[in-house]
PDB file of C-alpha atoms in Angstrom:
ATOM      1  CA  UNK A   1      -1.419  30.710  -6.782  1.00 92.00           C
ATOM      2  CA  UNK A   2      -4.474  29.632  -4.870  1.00 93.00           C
ATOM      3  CA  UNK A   3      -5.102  26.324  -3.650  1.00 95.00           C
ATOM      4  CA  UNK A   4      -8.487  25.399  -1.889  1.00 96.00           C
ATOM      5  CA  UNK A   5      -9.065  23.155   1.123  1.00 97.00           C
ATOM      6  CA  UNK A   6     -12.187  20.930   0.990  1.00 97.00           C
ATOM      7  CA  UNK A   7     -14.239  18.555   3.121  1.00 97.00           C
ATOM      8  CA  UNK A   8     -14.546  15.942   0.111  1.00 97.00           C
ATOM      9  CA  UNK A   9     -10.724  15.563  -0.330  1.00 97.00           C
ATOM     10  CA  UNK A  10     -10.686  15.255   4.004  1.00 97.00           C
ATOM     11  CA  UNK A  11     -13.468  12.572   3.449  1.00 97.00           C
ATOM     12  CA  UNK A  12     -11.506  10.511   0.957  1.00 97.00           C
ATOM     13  CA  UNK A  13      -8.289  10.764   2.293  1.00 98.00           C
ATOM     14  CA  UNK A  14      -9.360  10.113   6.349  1.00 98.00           C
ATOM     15  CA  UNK A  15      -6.953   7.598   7.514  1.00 97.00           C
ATOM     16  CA  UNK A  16      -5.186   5.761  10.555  1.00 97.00           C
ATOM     17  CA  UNK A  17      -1.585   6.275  11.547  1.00 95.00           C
ATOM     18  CA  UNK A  18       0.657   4.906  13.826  1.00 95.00           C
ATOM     19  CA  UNK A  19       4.173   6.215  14.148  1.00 92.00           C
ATOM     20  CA  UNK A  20       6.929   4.552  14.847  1.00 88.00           C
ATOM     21  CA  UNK A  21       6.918   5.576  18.680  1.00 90.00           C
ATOM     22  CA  UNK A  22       3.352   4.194  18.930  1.00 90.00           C
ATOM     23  CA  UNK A  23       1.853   7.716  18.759  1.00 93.00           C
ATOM     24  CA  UNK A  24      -1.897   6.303  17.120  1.00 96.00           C
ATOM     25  CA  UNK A  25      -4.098   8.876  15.501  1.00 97.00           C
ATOM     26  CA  UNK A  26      -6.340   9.237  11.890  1.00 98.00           C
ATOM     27  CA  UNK A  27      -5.393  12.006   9.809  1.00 97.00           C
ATOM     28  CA  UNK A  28      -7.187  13.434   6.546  1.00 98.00           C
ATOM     29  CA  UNK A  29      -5.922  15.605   3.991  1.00 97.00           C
ATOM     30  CA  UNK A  30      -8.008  19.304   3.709  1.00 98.00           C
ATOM     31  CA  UNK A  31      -5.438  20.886   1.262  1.00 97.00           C
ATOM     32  CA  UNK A  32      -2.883  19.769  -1.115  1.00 95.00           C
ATOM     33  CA  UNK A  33      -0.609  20.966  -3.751  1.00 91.00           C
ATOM     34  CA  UNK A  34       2.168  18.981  -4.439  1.00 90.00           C
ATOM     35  CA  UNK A  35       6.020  18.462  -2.927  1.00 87.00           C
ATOM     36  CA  UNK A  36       7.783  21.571  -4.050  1.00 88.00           C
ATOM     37  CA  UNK A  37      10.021  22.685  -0.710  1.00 84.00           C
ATOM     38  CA  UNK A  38       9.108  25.867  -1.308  1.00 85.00           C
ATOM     39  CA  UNK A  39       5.440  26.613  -2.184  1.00 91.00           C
ATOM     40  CA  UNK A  40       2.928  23.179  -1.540  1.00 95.00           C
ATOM     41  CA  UNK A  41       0.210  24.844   0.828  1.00 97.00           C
ATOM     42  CA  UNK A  42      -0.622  21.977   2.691  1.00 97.00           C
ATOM     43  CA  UNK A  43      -3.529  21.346   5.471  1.00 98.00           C
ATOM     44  CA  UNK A  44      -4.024  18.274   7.329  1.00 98.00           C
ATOM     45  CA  UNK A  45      -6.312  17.328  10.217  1.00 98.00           C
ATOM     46  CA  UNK A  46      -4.917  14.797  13.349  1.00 97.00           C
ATOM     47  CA  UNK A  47      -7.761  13.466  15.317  1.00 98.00           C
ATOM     48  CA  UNK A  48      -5.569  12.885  18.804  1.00 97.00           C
ATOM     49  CA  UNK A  49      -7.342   9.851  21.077  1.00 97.00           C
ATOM     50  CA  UNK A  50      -8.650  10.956  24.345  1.00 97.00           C
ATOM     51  CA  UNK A  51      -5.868  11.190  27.359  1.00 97.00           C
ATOM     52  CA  UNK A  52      -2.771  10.277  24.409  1.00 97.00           C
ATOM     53  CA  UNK A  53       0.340  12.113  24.205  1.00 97.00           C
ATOM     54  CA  UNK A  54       2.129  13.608  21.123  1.00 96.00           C
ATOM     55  CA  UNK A  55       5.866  14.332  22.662  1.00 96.00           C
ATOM     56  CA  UNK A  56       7.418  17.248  22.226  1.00 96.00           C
ATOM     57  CA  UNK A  57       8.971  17.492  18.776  1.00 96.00           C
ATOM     58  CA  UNK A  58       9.597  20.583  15.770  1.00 97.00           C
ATOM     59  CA  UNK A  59       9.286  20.943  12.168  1.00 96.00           C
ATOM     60  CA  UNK A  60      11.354  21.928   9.259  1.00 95.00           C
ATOM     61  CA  UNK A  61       8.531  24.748   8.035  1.00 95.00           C
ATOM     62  CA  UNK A  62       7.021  27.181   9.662  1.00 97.00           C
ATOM     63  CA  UNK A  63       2.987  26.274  10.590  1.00 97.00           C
ATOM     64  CA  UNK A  64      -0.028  27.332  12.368  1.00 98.00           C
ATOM     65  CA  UNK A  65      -2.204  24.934  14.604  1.00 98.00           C
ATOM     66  CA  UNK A  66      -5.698  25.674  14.832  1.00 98.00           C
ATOM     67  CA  UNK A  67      -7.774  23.141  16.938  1.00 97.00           C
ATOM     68  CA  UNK A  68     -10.854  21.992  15.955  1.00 97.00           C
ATOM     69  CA  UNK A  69     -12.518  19.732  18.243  1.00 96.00           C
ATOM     70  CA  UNK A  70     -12.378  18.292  21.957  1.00 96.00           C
ATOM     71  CA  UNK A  71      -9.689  19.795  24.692  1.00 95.00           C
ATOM     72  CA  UNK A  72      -6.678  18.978  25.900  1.00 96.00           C
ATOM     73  CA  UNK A  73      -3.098  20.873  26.346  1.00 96.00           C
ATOM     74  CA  UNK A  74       0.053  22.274  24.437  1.00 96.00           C
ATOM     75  CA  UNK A  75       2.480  22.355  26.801  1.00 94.00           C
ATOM     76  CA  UNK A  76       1.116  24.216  29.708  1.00 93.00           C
ATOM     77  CA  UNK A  77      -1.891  25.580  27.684  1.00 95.00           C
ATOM     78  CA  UNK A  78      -4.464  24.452  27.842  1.00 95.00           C
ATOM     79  CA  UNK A  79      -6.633  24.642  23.976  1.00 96.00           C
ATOM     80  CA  UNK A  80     -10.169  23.639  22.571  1.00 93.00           C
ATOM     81  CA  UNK A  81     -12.133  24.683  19.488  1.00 95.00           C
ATOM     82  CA  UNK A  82     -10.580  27.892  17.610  1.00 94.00           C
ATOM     83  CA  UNK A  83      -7.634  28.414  19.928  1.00 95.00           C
ATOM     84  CA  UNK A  84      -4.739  29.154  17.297  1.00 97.00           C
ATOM     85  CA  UNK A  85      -0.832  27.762  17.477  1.00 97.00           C
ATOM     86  CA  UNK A  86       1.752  28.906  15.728  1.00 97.00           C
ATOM     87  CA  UNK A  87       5.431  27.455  15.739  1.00 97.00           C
ATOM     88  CA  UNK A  88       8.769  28.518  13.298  1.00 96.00           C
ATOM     89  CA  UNK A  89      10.177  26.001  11.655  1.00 96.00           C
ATOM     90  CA  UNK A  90      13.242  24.635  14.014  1.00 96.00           C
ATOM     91  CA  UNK A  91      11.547  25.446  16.924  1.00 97.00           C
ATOM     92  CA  UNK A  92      10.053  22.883  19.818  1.00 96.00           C
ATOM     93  CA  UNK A  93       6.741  22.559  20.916  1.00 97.00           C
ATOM     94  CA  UNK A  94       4.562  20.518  23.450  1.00 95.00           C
ATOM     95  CA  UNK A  95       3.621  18.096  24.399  1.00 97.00           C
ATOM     96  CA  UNK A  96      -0.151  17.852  22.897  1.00 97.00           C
ATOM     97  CA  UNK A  97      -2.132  15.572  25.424  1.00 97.00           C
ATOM     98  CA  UNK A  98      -5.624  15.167  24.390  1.00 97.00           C
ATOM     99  CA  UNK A  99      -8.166  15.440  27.174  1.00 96.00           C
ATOM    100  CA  UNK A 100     -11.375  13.031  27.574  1.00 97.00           C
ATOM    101  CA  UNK A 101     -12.863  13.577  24.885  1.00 95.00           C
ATOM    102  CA  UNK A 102      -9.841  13.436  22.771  1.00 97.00           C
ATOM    103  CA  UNK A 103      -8.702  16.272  20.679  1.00 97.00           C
ATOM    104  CA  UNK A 104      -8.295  17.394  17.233  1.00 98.00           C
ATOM    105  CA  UNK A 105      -6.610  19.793  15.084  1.00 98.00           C
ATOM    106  CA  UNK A 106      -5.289  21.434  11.647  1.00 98.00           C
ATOM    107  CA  UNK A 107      -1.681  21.874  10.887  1.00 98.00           C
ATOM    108  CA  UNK A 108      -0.883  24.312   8.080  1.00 98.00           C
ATOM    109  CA  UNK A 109       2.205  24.809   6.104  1.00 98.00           C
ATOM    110  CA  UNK A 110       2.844  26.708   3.454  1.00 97.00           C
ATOM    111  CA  UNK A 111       5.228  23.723   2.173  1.00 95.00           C
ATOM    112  CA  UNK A 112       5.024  19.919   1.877  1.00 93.00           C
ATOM    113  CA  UNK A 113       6.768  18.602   4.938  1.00 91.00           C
ATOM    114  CA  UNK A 114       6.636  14.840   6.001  1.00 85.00           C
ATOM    115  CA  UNK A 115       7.499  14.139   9.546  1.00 85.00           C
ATOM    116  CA  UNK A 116       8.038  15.466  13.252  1.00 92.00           C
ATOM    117  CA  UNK A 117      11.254  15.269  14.908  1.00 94.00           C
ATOM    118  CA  UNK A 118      10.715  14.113  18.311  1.00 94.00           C
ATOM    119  CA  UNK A 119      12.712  15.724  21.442  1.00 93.00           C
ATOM    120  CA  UNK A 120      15.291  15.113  23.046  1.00 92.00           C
ATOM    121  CA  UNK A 121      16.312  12.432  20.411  1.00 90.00           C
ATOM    122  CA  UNK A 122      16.716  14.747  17.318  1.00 91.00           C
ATOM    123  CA  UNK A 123      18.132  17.678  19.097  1.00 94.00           C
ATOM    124  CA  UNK A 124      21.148  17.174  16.368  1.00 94.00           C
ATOM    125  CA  UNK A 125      19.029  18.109  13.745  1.00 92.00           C
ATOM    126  CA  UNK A 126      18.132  21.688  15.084  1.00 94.00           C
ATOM    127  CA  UNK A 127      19.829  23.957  13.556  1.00 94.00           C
ATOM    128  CA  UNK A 128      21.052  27.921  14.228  1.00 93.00           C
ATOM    129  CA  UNK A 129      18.166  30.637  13.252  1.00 94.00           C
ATOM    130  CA  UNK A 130      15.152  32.318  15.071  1.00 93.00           C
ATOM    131  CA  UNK A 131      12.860  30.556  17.075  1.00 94.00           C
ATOM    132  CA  UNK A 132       9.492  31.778  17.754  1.00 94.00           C
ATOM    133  CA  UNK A 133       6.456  29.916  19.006  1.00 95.00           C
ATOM    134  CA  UNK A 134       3.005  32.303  19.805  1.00 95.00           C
ATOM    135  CA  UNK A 135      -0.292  31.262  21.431  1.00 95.00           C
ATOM    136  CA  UNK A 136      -3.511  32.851  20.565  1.00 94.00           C
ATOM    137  CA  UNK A 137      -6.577  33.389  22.734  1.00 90.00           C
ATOM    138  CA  UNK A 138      -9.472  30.734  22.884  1.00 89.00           C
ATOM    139  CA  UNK A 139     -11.227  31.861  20.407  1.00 93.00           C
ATOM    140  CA  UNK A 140     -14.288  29.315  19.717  1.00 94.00           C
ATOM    141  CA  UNK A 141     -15.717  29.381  16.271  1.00 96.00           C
ATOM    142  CA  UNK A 142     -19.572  31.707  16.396  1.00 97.00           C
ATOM    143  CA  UNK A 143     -22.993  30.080  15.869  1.00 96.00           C
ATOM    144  CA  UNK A 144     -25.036  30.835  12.976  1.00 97.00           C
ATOM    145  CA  UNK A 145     -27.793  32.283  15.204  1.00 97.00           C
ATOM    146  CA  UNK A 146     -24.895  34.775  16.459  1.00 97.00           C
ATOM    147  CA  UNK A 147     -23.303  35.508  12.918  1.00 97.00           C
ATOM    148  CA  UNK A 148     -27.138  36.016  11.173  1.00 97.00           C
ATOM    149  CA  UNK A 149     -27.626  38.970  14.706  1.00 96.00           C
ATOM    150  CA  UNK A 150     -24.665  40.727  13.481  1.00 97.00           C
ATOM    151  CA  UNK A 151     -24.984  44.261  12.684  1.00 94.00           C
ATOM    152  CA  UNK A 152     -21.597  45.133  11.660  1.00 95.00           C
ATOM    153  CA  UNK A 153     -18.272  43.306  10.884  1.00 97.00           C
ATOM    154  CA  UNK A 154     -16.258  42.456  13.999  1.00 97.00           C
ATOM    155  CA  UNK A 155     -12.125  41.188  13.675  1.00 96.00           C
ATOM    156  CA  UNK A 156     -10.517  39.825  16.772  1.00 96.00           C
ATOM    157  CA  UNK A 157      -6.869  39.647  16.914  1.00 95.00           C
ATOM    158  CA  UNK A 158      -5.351  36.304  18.190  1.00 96.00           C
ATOM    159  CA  UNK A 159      -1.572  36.804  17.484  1.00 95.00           C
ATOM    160  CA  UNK A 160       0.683  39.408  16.043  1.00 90.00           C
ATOM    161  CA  UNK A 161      -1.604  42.107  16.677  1.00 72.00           C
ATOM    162  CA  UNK A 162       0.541  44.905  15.735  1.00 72.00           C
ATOM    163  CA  UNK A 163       0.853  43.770  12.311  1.00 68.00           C
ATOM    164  CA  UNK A 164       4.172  41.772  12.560  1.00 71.00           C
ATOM    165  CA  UNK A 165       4.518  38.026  11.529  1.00 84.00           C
ATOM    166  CA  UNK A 166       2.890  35.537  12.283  1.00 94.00           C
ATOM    167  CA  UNK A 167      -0.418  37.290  12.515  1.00 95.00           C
ATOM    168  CA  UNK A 168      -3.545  35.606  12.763  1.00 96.00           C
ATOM    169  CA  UNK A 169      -7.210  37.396  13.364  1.00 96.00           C
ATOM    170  CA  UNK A 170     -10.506  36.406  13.053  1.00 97.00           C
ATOM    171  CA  UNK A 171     -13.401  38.211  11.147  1.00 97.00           C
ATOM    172  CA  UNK A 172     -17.181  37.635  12.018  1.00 98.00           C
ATOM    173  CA  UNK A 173     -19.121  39.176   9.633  1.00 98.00           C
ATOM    174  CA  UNK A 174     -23.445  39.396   8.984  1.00 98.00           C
ATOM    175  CA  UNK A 175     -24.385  37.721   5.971  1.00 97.00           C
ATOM    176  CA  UNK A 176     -23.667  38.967   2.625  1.00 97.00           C
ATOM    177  CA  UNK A 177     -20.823  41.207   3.564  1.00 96.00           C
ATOM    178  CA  UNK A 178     -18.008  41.926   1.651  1.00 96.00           C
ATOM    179  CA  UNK A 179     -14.966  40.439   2.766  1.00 96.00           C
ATOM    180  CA  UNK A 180     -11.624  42.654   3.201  1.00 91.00           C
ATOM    181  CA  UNK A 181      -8.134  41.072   3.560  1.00 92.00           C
ATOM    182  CA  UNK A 182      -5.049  42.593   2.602  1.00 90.00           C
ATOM    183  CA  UNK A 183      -2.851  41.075   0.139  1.00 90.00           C
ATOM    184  CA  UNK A 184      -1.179  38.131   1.177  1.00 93.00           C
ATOM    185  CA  UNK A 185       2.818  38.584   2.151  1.00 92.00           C
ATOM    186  CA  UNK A 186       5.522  36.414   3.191  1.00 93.00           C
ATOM    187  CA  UNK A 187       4.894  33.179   2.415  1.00 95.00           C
ATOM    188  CA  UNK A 188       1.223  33.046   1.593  1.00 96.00           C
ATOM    189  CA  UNK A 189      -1.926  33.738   3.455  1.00 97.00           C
ATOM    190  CA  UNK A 190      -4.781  31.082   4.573  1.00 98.00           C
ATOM    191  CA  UNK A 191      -8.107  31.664   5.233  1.00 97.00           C
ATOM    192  CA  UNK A 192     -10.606  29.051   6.955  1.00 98.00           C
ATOM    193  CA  UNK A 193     -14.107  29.272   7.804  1.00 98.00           C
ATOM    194  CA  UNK A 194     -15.209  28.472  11.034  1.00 98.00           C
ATOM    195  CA  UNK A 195     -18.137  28.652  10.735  1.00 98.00           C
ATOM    196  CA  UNK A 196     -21.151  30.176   8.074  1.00 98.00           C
ATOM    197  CA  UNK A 197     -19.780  30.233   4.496  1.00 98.00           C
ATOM    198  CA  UNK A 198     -17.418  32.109   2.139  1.00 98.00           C
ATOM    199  CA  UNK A 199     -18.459  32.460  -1.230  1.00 97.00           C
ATOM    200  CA  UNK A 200     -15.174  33.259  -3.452  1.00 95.00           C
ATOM    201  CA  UNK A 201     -14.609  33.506  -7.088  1.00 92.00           C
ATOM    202  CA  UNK A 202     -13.478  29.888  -7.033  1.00 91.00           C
ATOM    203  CA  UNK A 203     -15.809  28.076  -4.772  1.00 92.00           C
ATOM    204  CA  UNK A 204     -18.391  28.190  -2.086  1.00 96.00           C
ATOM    205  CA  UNK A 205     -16.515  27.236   1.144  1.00 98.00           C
ATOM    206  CA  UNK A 206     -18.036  25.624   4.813  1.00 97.00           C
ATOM    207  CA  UNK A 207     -16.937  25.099   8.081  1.00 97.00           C
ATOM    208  CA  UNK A 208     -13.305  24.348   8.102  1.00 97.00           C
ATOM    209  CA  UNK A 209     -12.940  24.571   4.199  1.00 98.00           C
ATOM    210  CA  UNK A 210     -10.054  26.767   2.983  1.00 98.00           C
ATOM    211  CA  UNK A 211      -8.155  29.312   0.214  1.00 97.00           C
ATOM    212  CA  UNK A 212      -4.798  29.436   0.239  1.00 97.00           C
ATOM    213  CA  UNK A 213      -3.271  33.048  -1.587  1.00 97.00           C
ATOM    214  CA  UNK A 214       0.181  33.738  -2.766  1.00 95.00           C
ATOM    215  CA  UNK A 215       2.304  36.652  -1.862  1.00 93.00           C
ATOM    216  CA  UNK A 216       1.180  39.487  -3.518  1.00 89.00           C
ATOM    217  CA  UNK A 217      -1.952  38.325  -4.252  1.00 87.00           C
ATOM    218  CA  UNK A 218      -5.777  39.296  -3.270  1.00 85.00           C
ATOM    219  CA  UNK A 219      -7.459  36.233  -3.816  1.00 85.00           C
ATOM    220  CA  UNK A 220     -10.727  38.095  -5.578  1.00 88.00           C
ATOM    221  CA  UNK A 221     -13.966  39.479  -4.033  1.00 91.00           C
ATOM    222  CA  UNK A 222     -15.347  37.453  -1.990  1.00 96.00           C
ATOM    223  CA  UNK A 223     -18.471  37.841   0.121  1.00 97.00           C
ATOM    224  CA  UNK A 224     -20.049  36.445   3.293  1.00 98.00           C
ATOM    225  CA  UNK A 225     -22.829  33.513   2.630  1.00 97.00           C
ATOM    226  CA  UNK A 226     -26.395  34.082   3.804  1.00 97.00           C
ATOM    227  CA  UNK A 227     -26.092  33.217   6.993  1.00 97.00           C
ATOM    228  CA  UNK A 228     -23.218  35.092   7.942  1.00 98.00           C
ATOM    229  CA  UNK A 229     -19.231  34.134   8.143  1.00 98.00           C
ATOM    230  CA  UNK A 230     -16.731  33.647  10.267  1.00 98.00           C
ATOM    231  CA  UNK A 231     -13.503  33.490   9.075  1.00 98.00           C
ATOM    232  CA  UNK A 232      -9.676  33.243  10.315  1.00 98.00           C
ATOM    233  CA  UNK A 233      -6.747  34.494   8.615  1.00 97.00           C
ATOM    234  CA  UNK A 234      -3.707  33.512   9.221  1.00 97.00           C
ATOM    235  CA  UNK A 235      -0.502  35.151   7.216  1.00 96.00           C
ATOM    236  CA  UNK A 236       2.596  32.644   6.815  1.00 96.00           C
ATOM    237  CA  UNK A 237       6.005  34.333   7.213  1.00 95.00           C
ATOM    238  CA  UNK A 238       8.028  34.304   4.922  1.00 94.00           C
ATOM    239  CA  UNK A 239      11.415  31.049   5.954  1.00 92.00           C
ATOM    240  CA  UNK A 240      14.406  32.974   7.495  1.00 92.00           C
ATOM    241  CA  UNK A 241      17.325  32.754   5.736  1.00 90.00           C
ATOM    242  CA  UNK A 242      19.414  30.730   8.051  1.00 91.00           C
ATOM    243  CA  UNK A 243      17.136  28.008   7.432  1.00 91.00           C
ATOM    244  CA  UNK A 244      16.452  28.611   3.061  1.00 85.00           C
ATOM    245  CA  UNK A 245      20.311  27.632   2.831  1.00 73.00           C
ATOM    246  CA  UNK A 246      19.268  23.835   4.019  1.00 69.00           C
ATOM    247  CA  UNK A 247      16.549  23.359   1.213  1.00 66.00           C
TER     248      UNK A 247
END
């Protein structure tokens, strides 16, 4: 399978939300496929108001966060454009307060998920398994001036840099280069464009567009655009059982 992320479908789909602890943001939708509870890559952007508070609160799937805009904190990090999130499914994070010029950011999933549970009120809906949460380096996406002066690729690694799950690294690479990824494993691998363009077999992606890639899978040949790439992957482990049981 592989799904792509777009800036038309974010466009249409932009939208204000206001939950039902008075947490207001907009959201837009960069990347859906469906409901299934076990394969519906999903992307979504939250546009966070400046100085406003998301509690803590965790998931039922694992995701990455990768922030897109603004500044602001996770907890007692403090994140801005590229810095990259990731927390298992079960496990707490937070709180996200948005600095002054409010903050925004992507939150992946390999699965459909609706919902946060917010802390401490749904501690009873934790349950047993691993926890992990991992924080990447700020890691702010390149200009096209500095991608087009490449003269050879360049990856930085932001988490899981000895090859274990979650990993997430970034490639910069001068135009027209080929681009090398591994198959995808556990449960899928994304790839977004910070900045420059991606040209793959199914589309020509921009800044903050997206593929999505199935286990197993390559995902094509795919080259840099002409004025250079930069591009973060981030591989998706695979659910642990403790937690496949509850599906």
């Amino acid at each position: 399978m592989i799904a792509i992320g777009s800036a038309t479908l974010a466009r249409d789909t932009r939208h204000h939300r206001v939950l039902e602890n008075g947490f207001s943001f907009h959201r837009s939708e960069w990347m859906q496929a469906g409901s299934d509870p076990c394969l519906s890559p999903t992307i979504f952007l939250v546009e966070q108001p400046a100085h406003s508070v998301l509690p803590a609160h965790f998931h039922t799937q694992n995701q990455f966060q990768v922030f897109q805009q603004g500044s602001g904190s996770l907890g007692s990090r403090a994140v801005g454009p590229g810095s990259v999130h990731y927390a298992g499914a079960f496990t707490g994070y937070g709180p996200l307060v948005a600095g002054p010029q409010g903050l925004s950011y992507f939150t992946i999933r390999a699965a459909f998920e609706t919902g946060a549970n917010f802390l401490p009120l749904a501690r009873d809906k934790l349950r047993r398994g691993p926890k992990r949460n991992a924080h990447g380096p700020v890691h702010e996406p390149r200009t096209i001036g500095q991608l087009r002066a490449l003269k050879a690729p360049l990856r930085a690694e932001l988490i899981g840099a000895d090859g274990s799950e979650p990993e997430a690294y970034a490639l910069q690479l001068p135009p027209f280069s080929e681009v090398s990824v591994p198959a995808a494993r556990g449960s899928g691998q994304f790839q977004l464009v910070l900045a420059g363009e991606l040209s793959a077999p199914e589309s020509r992606l921009r800044e903050w567009e997206s593929r999505f890639i199935s286990a197993g899978e390559h995902g094509g040949a795919c080259r840099a655009g002409p004025d250079g790439l930069h591009l973060l992957i981030l591989q998706m482990p695979a659910m642990a059982a403790e937690y496949l049981a509850l599906r």
